[in-house]
Coordinates of C-alpha atoms and ligand atoms in Angstrom, one line a residue:
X1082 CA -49.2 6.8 -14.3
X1083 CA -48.4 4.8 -17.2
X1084 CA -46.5 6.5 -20.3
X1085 CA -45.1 9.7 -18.2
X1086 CA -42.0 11.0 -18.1
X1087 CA -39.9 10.7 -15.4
X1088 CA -37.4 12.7 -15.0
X1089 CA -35.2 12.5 -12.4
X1090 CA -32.2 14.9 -11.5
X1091 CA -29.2 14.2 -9.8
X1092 CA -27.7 16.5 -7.3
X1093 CA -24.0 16.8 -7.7
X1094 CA -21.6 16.0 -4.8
X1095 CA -18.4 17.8 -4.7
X1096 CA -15.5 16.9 -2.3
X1097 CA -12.9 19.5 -1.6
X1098 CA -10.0 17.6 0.3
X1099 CA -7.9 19.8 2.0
X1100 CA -3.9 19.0 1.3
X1101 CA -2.1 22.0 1.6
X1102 CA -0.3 21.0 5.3
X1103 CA 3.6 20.5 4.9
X1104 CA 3.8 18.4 8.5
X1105 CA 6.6 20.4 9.9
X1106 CA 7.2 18.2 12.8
X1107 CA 7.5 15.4 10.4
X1108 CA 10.8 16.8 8.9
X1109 CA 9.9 15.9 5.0
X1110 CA 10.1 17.5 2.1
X1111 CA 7.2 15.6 0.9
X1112 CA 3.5 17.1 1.7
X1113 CA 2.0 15.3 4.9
X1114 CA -0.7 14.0 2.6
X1115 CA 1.9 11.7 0.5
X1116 CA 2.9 10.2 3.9
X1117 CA 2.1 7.0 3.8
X1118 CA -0.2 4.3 5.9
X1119 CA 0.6 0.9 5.4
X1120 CA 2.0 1.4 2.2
X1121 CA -0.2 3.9 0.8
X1122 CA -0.3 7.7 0.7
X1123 CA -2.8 9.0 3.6
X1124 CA -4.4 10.8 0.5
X1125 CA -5.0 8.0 -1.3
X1126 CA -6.8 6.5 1.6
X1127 CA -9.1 9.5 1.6
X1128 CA -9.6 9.8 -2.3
X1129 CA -10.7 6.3 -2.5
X1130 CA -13.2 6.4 0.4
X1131 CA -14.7 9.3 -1.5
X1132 CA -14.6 6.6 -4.6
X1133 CA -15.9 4.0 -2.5
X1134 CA -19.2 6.6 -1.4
X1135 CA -19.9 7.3 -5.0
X1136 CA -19.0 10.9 -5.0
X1137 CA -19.0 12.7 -8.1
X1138 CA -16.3 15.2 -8.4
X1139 CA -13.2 15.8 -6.2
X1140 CA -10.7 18.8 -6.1
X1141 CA -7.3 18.4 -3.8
X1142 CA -6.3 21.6 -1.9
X1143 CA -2.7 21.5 -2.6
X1144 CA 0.1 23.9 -1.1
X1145 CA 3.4 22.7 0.3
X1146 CA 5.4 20.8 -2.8
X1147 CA 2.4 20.7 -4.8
X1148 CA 3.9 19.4 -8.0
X1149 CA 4.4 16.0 -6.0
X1150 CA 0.6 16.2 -5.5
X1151 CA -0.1 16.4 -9.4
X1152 CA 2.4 13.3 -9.8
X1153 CA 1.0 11.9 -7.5
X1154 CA -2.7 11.9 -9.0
X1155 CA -1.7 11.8 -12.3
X1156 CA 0.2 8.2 -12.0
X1157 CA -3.4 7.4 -10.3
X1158 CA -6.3 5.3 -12.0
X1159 CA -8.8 7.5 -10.5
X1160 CA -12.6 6.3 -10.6
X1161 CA -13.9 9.5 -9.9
X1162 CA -13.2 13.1 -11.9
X1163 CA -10.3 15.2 -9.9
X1164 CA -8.5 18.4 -10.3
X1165 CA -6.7 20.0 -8.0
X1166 CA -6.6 24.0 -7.0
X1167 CA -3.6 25.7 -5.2
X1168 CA -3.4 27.1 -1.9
X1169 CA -0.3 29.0 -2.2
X1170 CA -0.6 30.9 1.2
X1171 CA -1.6 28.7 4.2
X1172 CA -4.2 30.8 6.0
X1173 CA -6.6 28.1 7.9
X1174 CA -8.7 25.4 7.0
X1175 CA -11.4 28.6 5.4
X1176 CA -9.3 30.0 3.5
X1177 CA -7.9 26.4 2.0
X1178 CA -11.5 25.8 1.0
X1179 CA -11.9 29.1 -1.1
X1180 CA -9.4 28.0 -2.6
X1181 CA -11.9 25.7 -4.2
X1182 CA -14.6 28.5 -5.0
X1183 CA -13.9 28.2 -8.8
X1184 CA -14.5 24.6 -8.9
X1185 CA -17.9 24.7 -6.5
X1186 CA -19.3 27.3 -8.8
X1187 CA -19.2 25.1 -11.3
X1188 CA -21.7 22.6 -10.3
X1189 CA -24.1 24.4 -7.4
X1190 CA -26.7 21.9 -7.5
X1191 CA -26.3 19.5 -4.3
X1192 CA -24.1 19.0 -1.5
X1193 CA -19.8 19.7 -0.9
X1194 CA -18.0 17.7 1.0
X1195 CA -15.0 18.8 2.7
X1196 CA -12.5 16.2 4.2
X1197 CA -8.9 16.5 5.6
X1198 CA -5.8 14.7 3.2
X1199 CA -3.8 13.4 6.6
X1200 CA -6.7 11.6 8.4
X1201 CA -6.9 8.2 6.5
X1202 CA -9.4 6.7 8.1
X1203 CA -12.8 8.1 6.6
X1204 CA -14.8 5.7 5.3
X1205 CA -17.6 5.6 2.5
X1206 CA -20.3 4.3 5.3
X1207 CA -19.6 7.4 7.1
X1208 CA -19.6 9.7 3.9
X1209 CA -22.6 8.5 3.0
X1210 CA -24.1 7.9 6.5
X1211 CA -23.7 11.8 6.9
X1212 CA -25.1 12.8 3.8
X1213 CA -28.2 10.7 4.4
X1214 CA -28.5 12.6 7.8
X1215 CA -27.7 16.1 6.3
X1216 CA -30.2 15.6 3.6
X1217 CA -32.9 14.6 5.8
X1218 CA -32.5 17.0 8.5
X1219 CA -32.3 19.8 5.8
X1220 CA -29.2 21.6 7.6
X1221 CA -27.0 23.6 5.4
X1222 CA -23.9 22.4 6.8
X1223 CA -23.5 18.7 8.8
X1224 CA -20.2 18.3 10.8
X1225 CA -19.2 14.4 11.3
X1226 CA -18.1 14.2 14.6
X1227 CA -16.8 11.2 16.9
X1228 CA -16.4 10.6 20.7
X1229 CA -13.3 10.0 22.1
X1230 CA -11.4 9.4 25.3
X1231 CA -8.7 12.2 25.0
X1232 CA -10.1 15.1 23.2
X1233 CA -7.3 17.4 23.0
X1234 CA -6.5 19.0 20.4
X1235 CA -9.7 18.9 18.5
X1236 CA -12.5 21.7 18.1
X1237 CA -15.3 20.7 20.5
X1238 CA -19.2 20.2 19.4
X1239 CA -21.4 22.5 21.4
X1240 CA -24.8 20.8 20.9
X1241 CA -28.6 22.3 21.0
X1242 CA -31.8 20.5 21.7
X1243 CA -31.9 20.9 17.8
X1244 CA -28.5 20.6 16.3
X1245 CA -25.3 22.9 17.0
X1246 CA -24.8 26.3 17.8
X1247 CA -20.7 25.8 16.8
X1248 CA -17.0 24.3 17.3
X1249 CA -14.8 25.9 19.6
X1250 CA -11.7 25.1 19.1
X1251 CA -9.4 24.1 21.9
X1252 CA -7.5 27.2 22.5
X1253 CA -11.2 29.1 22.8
X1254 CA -12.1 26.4 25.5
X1255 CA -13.4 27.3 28.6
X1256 CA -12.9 24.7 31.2
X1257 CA -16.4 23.5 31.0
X1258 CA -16.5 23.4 27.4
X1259 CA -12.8 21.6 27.2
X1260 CA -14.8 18.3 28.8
X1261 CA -16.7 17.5 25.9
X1262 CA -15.5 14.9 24.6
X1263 CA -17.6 15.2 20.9
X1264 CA -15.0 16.2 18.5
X1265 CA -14.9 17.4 15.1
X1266 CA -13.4 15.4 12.3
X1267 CA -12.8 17.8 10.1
X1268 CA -15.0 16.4 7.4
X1269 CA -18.5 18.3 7.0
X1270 CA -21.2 17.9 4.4
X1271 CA -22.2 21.6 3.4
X1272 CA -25.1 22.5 1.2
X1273 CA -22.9 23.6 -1.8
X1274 CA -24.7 27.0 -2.1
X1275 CA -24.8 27.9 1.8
X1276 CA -20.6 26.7 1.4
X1277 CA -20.6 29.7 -0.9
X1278 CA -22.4 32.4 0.9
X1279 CA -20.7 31.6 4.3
X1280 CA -17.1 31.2 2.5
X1281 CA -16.7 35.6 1.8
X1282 CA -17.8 36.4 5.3
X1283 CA -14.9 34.4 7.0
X1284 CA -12.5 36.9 9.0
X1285 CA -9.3 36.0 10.3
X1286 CA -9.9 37.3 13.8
X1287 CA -9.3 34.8 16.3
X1288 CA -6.4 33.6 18.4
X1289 CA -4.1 31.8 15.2
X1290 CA -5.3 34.6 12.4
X1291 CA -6.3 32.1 10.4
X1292 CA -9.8 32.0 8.0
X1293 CA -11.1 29.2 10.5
X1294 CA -13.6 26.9 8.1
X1295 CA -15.6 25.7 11.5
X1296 CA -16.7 29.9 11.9
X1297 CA -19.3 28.8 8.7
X1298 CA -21.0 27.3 11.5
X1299 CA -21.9 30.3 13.1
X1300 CA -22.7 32.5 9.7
X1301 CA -24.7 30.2 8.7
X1302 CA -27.1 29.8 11.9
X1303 CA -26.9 33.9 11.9
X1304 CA -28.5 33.1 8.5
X1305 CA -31.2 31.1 9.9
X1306 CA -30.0 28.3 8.2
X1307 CA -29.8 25.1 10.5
X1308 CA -26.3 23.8 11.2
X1309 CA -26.4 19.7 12.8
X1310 CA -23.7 17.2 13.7
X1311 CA -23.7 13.2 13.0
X1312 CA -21.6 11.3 14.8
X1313 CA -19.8 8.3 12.8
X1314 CA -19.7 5.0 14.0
X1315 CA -15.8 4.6 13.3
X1316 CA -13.9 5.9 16.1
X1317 CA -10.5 6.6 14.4
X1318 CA -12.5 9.1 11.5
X1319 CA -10.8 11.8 12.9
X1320 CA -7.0 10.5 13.4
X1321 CA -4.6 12.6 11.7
X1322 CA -0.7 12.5 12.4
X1323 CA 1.1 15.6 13.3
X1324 CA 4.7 13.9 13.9
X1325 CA 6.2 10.7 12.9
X1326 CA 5.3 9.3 16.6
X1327 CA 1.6 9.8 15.3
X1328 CA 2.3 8.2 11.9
X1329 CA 3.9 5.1 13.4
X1330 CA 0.4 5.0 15.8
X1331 CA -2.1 5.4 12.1
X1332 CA 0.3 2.4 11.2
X1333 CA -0.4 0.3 14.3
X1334 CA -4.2 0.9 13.8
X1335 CA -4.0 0.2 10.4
X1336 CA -2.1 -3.0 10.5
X1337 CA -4.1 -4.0 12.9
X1338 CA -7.8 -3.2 11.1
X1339 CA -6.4 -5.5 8.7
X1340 CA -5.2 -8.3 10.7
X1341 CA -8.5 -8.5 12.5
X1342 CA -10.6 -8.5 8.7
X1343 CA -8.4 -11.8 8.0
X1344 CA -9.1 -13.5 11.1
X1345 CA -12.6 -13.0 10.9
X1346 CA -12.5 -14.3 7.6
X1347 CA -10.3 -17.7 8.9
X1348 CA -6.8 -16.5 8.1
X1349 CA -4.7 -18.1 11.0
X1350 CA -2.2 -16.0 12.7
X1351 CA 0.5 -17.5 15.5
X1352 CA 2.5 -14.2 16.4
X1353 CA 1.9 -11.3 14.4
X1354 CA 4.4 -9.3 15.3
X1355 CA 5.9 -7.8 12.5
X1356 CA 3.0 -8.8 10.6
X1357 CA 1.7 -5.9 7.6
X1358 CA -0.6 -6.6 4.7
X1359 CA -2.2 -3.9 3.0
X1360 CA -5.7 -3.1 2.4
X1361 CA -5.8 -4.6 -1.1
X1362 CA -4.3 -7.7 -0.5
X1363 CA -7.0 -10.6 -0.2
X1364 CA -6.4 -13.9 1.2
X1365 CA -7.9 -17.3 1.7
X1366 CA -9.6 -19.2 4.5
X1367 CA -6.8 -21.7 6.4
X1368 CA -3.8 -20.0 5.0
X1369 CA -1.2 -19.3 7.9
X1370 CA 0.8 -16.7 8.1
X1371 CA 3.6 -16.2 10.3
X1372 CA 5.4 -13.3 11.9
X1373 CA 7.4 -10.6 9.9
X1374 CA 5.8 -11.5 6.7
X1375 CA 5.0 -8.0 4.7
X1376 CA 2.1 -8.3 2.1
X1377 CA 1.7 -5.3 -0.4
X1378 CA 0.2 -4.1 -3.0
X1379 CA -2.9 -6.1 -4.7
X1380 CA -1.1 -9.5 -3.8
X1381 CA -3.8 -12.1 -3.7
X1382 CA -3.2 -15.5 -1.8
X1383 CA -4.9 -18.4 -2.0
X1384 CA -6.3 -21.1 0.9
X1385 CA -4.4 -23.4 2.6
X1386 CA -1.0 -22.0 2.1
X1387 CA 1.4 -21.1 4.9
X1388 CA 3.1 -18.0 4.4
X1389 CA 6.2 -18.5 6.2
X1390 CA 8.4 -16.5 8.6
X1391 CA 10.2 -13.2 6.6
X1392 CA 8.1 -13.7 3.7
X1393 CA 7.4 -10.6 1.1
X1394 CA 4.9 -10.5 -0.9
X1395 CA 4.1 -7.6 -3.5
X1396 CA 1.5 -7.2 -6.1
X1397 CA 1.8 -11.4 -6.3
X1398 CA -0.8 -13.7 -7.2
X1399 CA -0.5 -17.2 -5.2
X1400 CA -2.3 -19.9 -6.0
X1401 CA -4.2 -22.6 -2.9
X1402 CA -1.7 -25.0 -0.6
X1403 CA 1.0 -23.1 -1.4
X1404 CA 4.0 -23.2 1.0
X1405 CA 6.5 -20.0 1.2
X1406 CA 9.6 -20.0 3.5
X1407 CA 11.7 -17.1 3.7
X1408 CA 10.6 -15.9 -0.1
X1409 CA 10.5 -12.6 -1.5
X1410 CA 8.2 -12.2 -4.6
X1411 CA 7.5 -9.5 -6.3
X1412 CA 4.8 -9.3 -9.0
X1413 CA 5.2 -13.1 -9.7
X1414 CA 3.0 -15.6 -10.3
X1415 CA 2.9 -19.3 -7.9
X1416 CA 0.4 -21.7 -8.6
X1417 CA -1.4 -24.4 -6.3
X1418 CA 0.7 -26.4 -3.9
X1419 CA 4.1 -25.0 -5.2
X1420 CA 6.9 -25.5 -2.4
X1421 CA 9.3 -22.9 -1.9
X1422 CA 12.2 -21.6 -0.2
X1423 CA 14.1 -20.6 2.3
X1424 CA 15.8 -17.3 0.7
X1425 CA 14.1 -17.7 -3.0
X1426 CA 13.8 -14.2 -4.7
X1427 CA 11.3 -14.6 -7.5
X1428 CA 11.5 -11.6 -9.6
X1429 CA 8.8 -9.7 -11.6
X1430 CA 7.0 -11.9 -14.3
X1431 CA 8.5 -15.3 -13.0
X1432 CA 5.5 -18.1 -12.9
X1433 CA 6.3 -21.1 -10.8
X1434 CA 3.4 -23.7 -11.9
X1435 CA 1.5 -26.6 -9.7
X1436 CA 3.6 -28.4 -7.6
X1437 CA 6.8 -27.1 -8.5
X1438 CA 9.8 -27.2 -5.9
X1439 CA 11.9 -24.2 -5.6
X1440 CA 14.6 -24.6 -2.5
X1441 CA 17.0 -22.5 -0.9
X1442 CA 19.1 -19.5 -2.7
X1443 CA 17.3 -19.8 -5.6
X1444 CA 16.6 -16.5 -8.0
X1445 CA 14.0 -16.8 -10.2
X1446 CA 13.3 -14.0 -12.8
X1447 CA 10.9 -13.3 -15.8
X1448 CA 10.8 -17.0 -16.2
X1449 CA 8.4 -19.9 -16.5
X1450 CA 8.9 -22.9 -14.1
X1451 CA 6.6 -25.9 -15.4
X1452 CA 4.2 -28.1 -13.4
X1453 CA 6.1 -30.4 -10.5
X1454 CA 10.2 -29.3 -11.8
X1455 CA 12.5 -28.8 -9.1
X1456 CA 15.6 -26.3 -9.1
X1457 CA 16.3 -27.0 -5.3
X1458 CA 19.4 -25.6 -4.6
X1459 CA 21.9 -22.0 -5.3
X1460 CA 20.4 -21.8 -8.8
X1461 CA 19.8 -18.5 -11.2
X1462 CA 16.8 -19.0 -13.8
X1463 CA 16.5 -15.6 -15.5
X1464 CA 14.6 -15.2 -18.8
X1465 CA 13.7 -18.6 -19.3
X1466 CA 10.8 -21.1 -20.3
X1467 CA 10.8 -24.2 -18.4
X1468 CA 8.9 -27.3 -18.9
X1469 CA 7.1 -29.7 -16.5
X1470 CA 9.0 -32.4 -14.3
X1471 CA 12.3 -31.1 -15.0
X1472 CA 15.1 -31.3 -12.5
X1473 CA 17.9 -28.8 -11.8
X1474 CA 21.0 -29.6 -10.4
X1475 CA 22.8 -27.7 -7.4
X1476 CA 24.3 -24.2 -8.6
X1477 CA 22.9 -24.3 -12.3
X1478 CA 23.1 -20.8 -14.1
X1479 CA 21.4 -19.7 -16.9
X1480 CA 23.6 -17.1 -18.7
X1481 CA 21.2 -14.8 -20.3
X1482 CA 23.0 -11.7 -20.3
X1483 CA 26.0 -10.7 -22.9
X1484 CA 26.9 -7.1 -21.3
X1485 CA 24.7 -6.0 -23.9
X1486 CA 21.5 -7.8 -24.9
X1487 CA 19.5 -10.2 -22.7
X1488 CA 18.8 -14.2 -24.3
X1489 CA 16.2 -16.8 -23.1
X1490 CA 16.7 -20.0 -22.3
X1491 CA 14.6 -23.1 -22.6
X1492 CA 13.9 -26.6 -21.8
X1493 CA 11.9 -29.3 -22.5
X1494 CA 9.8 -31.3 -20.3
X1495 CA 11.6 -34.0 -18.4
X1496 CA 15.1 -32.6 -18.7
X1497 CA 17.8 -33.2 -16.8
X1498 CA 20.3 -30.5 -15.8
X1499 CA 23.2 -31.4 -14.0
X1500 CA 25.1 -29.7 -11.1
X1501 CA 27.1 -26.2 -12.0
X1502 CA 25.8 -26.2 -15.6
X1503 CA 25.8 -23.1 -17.0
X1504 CA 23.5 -22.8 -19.7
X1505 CA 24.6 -20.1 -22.3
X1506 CA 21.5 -18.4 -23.8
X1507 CA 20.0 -18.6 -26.3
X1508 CA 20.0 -22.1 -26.1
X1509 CA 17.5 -25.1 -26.4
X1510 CA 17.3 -28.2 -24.2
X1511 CA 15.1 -30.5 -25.7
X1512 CA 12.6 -32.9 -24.0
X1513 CA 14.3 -35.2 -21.7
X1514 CA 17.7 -34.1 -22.6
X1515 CA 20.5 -34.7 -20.0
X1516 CA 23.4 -31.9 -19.5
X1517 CA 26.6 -33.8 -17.4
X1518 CA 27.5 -31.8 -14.2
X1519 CA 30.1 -29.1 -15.0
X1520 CA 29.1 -28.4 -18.4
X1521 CA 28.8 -25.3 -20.0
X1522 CA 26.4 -25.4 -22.7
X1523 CA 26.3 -23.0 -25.8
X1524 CA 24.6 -24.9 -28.4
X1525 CA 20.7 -26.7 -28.4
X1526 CA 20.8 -30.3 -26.8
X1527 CA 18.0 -32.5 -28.7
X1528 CA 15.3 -34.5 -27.0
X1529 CA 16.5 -37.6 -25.0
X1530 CA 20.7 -36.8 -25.9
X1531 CA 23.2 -36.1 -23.2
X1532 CA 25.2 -32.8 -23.9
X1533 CA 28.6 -33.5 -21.7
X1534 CA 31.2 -30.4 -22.1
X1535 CA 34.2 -30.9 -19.7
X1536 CA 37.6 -32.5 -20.8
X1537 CA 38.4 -36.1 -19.2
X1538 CA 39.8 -36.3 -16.3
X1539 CA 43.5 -36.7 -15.8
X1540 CA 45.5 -38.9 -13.1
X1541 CA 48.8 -37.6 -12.3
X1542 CA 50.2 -40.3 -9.7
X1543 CA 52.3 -39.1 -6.6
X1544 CA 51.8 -35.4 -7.7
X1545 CA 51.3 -34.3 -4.2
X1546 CA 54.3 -35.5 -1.9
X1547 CA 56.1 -32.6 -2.7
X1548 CA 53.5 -30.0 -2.3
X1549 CA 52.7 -31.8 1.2
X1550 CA 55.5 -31.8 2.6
X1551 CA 55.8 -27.9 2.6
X1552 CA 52.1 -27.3 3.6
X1553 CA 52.8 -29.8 6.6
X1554 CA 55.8 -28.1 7.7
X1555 CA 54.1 -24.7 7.7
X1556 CA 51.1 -26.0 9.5
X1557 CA 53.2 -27.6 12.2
X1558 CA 54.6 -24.0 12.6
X1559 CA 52.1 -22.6 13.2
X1560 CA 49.8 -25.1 15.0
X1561 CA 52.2 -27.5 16.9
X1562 CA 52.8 -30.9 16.0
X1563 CA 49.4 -32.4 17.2
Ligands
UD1_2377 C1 -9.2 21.5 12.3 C2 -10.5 22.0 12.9 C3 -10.8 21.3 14.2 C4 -10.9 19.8 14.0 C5 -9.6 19.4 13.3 C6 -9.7 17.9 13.0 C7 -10.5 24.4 12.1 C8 -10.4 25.8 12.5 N1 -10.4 23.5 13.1 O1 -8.2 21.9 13.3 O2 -12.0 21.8 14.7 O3 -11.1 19.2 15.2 O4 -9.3 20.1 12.2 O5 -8.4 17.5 12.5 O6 -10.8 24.1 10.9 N2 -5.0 22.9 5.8 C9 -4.7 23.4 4.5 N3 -4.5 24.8 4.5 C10 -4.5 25.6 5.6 C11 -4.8 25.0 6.8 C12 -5.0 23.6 6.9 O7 -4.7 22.8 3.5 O8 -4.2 26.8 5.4 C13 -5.3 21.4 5.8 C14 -4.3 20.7 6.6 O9 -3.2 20.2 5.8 C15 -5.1 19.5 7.2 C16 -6.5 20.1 7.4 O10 -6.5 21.2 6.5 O11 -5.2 18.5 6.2 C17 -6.8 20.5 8.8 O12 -5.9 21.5 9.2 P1 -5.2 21.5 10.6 O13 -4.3 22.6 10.7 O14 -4.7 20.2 11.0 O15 -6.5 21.9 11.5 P2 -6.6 21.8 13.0 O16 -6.1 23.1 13.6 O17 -6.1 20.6 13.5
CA2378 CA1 -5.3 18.5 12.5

């Protein structure tokens, strides 16, 4: 009808994420949860799927070393509203979610859902795959499970014609019932007010004396309440790590997931052993990348480029046809069909423009490099503004350090620095300016001059006979006369 008002309300969904495990076997003083997969905490993988899915609220379980937890988030740029709530006694999975009571009360009106911090690989189509199920099946409490090939470990489904009647965990298995090969993930959508009934009836009386949070199962069907199970598409939703052999295996699947989005997308790959870019990274269609390249962070490469063998790449930005041998850059900028390497290091905020030509032992650091200038060989460019076209000479240094303050250095387009000039900053080379090999400049060249600093060279004639004759006798001592 025209002119009424709609109102609509929104159901709240909480996420309680369960962090409090220590990871004995993995002998850390860190919490499991900061463990990290492919360069990122195993919590941060869950906390962003929840992000990804649009959740609304999320509260960490923390225990074990919790104050790495809260530095942890608060260094974060979360998208989503998250506290935390502390477990300070480890009593089961149950007991880790009362923990979370305070925080549930405060927003009753939808759904909770509860996830594990150390298995990685949820994803937002499952989170919301699951809640779609939940909310249409009306069940108070939806457990995503997955099948797999070796079960063990993991609390069995025991299915109905209409739903489940429970989990049984694996040490409550009888033979039959240790077959089933539907496990529980660990993650569960809950009806945030059934959560909350079921939570104070919880006992600790089974084989572990632990509040077991899969027993809400069977209070709530003892309820009449109506307790289902969706089963996610993504195989690995349930893979946690309980040692480091297990954390090394999340690695391998991870690296892999990744590998296999870029060659979908046309990323070329000869050997990719070695081979780890992170989930953030993008790149483009035709670039190759070889093995024991590492690329972190939110790197972004551009098409066409080959990314040579024992490159590293962290939170860098390069640009199409680029060509990377041997390089290690870390938050730096290289723009389109920029040559470089072997064994460059470009530092944080360097910028090597188009077509530029960095060769081997080269550092590069909080510096500009302009369009199509070459410093090819054994050269240090530290806080410095270089133009376009200019060339560098082998074993150039730019002296931009006094002990006490740092000094920048620039130079004009077109210049011309010789070999083993040191150029002490702050100094100015002008357009087109020439610096002879050798020199050590301390004061600004002008445009088109030639700044020579070295004294003339001497000829001393028959200076060596003597000297030669003592350095042949010892070598004929020592070598024979040959
Ligand atoms: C639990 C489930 C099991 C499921 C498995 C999936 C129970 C009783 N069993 O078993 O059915 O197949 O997860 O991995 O829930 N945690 C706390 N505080 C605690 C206990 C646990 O924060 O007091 C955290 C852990 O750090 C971990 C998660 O809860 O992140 C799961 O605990 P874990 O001990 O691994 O549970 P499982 O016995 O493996
Ligand atoms: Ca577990």
């Amino acid at each position: 009808m025209r002119g009424a008002v709609i109102s609509e309300v929104f159901d709240m969904n909480n996420v309680v994420i369960l962090a409090g495990g220590q990871g004995k076997r993995m002998k850390t003083n860190k919490p499991k949860v900061l463990l990290e997969v492919l360069g990122e905490p195993m919590l941060e993988w869950v906390i962003s799927a929840c992000e990804d899915a649009g959740m609304d609220r999320v509260c960490v379980v923390k225990g074990f070393e919790c104050e790495q937890i809260d530095e942890y988030l608060s260094a974060r740029e979360s998208k989503v509203d998250i506290r935390t709530a502390l477990q300070a006694e480890r009593l089961g999975t149950g007991h880790a979610v009362m923990q979370a009571v305070d925080f549930l009360k405060e927003d009753t009106s939808g759904n909770t859902l509860i996830l594990c911090g150390d298995a990685p690989f949820i994803d937002a189509e499952t989170i919301r795959g699951a809640l779609e199920h939940h909310e249409k099946s009306s069940a108070a409490v939806t457990v995503v499970t997955s099948e797999i090939d070796e079960p063990k470990g993991y609390g069995r489904i025991l299915r109905t014609d209409n739903g489940i009647s429970g989990i049984r965990e694996e040490k409550d298995c009888s033979d039959e019932e240790r077959l089933i090969k539907e496990i529980n993930s660990g993650c569960y959508w809950f009806r945030t007010e059934a959560l909350l009934e079921a939570l104070p009836e919880l006992k600790q009386n089974n084989a572990q004396g632990e509040y077991y949070l899969t027993d809400c199962i069977e209070i709530l069907l003892s309820k009449g309440e109506k307790a289902d199970a969706f089963m996610s598409g993504n195989e690995q939703v349930a893979l946690g790590a309980n040692d480091r052999k297990g954390l090394l295996a999340l690695n391998d699947i991870a690296r892999k997931m990744v590998i296999d989005k870029w060659l979908d997308e046309g990323v070329e790959f000869v050997c990719t052993d070695g081979v780890s870019i992170g989930r953030r990274v993008t790149v483009g269609v035709g670039t190759r990348i070889d093995s024991n390249v590492k690329i972190r962070g939110k790197s972004v490469i551009g098409r066409d480029c080959r990314i040579g063998v024992g490159c590293i790449i962290e939170d860098s930005v390069i640009g199409d046809g680029v060509d990377l041998n041997y390089v290690q850059a870390y938050s730096a900028q290289v723009d389109d069909n920029a040559k470089i390497g072997p064994f460059v290091q470009l530092r944080p905020d360097s910028h090597v423009k188009k077509g530029a030509k960095i060769g081997d032992f080269v550092e590069i650091k909080n510096s500009t490099i302009g369009e199509y200038t070459a410093v090819a060989h054994l050269t240090y460019v530290g806080d410095s503004d270089v133009g376009k076209n200019v060339n560098f000479g082998c074993g150039v240094v730019t002296v931009n350090f006094d002990g006490e303050k740092k000094y920048r250095t620039t130079i004009g387009d077109n210049a011309f620095i010789g070999c083993n000039t040191n150029l002490v900053s702050p100094v100015n080379i002008g357009d087109g300016a020439y610096t002879g090999a050798g020199s050590t400049i301390t004061k600004d060249v002008p445009a088109g001059a030639l700044a020579l600093e070295r004294t003339e060279q001497k000829i001393i004639e028959g200076y060596a006979e003597k000297k030669l004759k003592a350095r042949t006798e010892k070598f004929v001592k020592a070598h024979g006369d040959e």
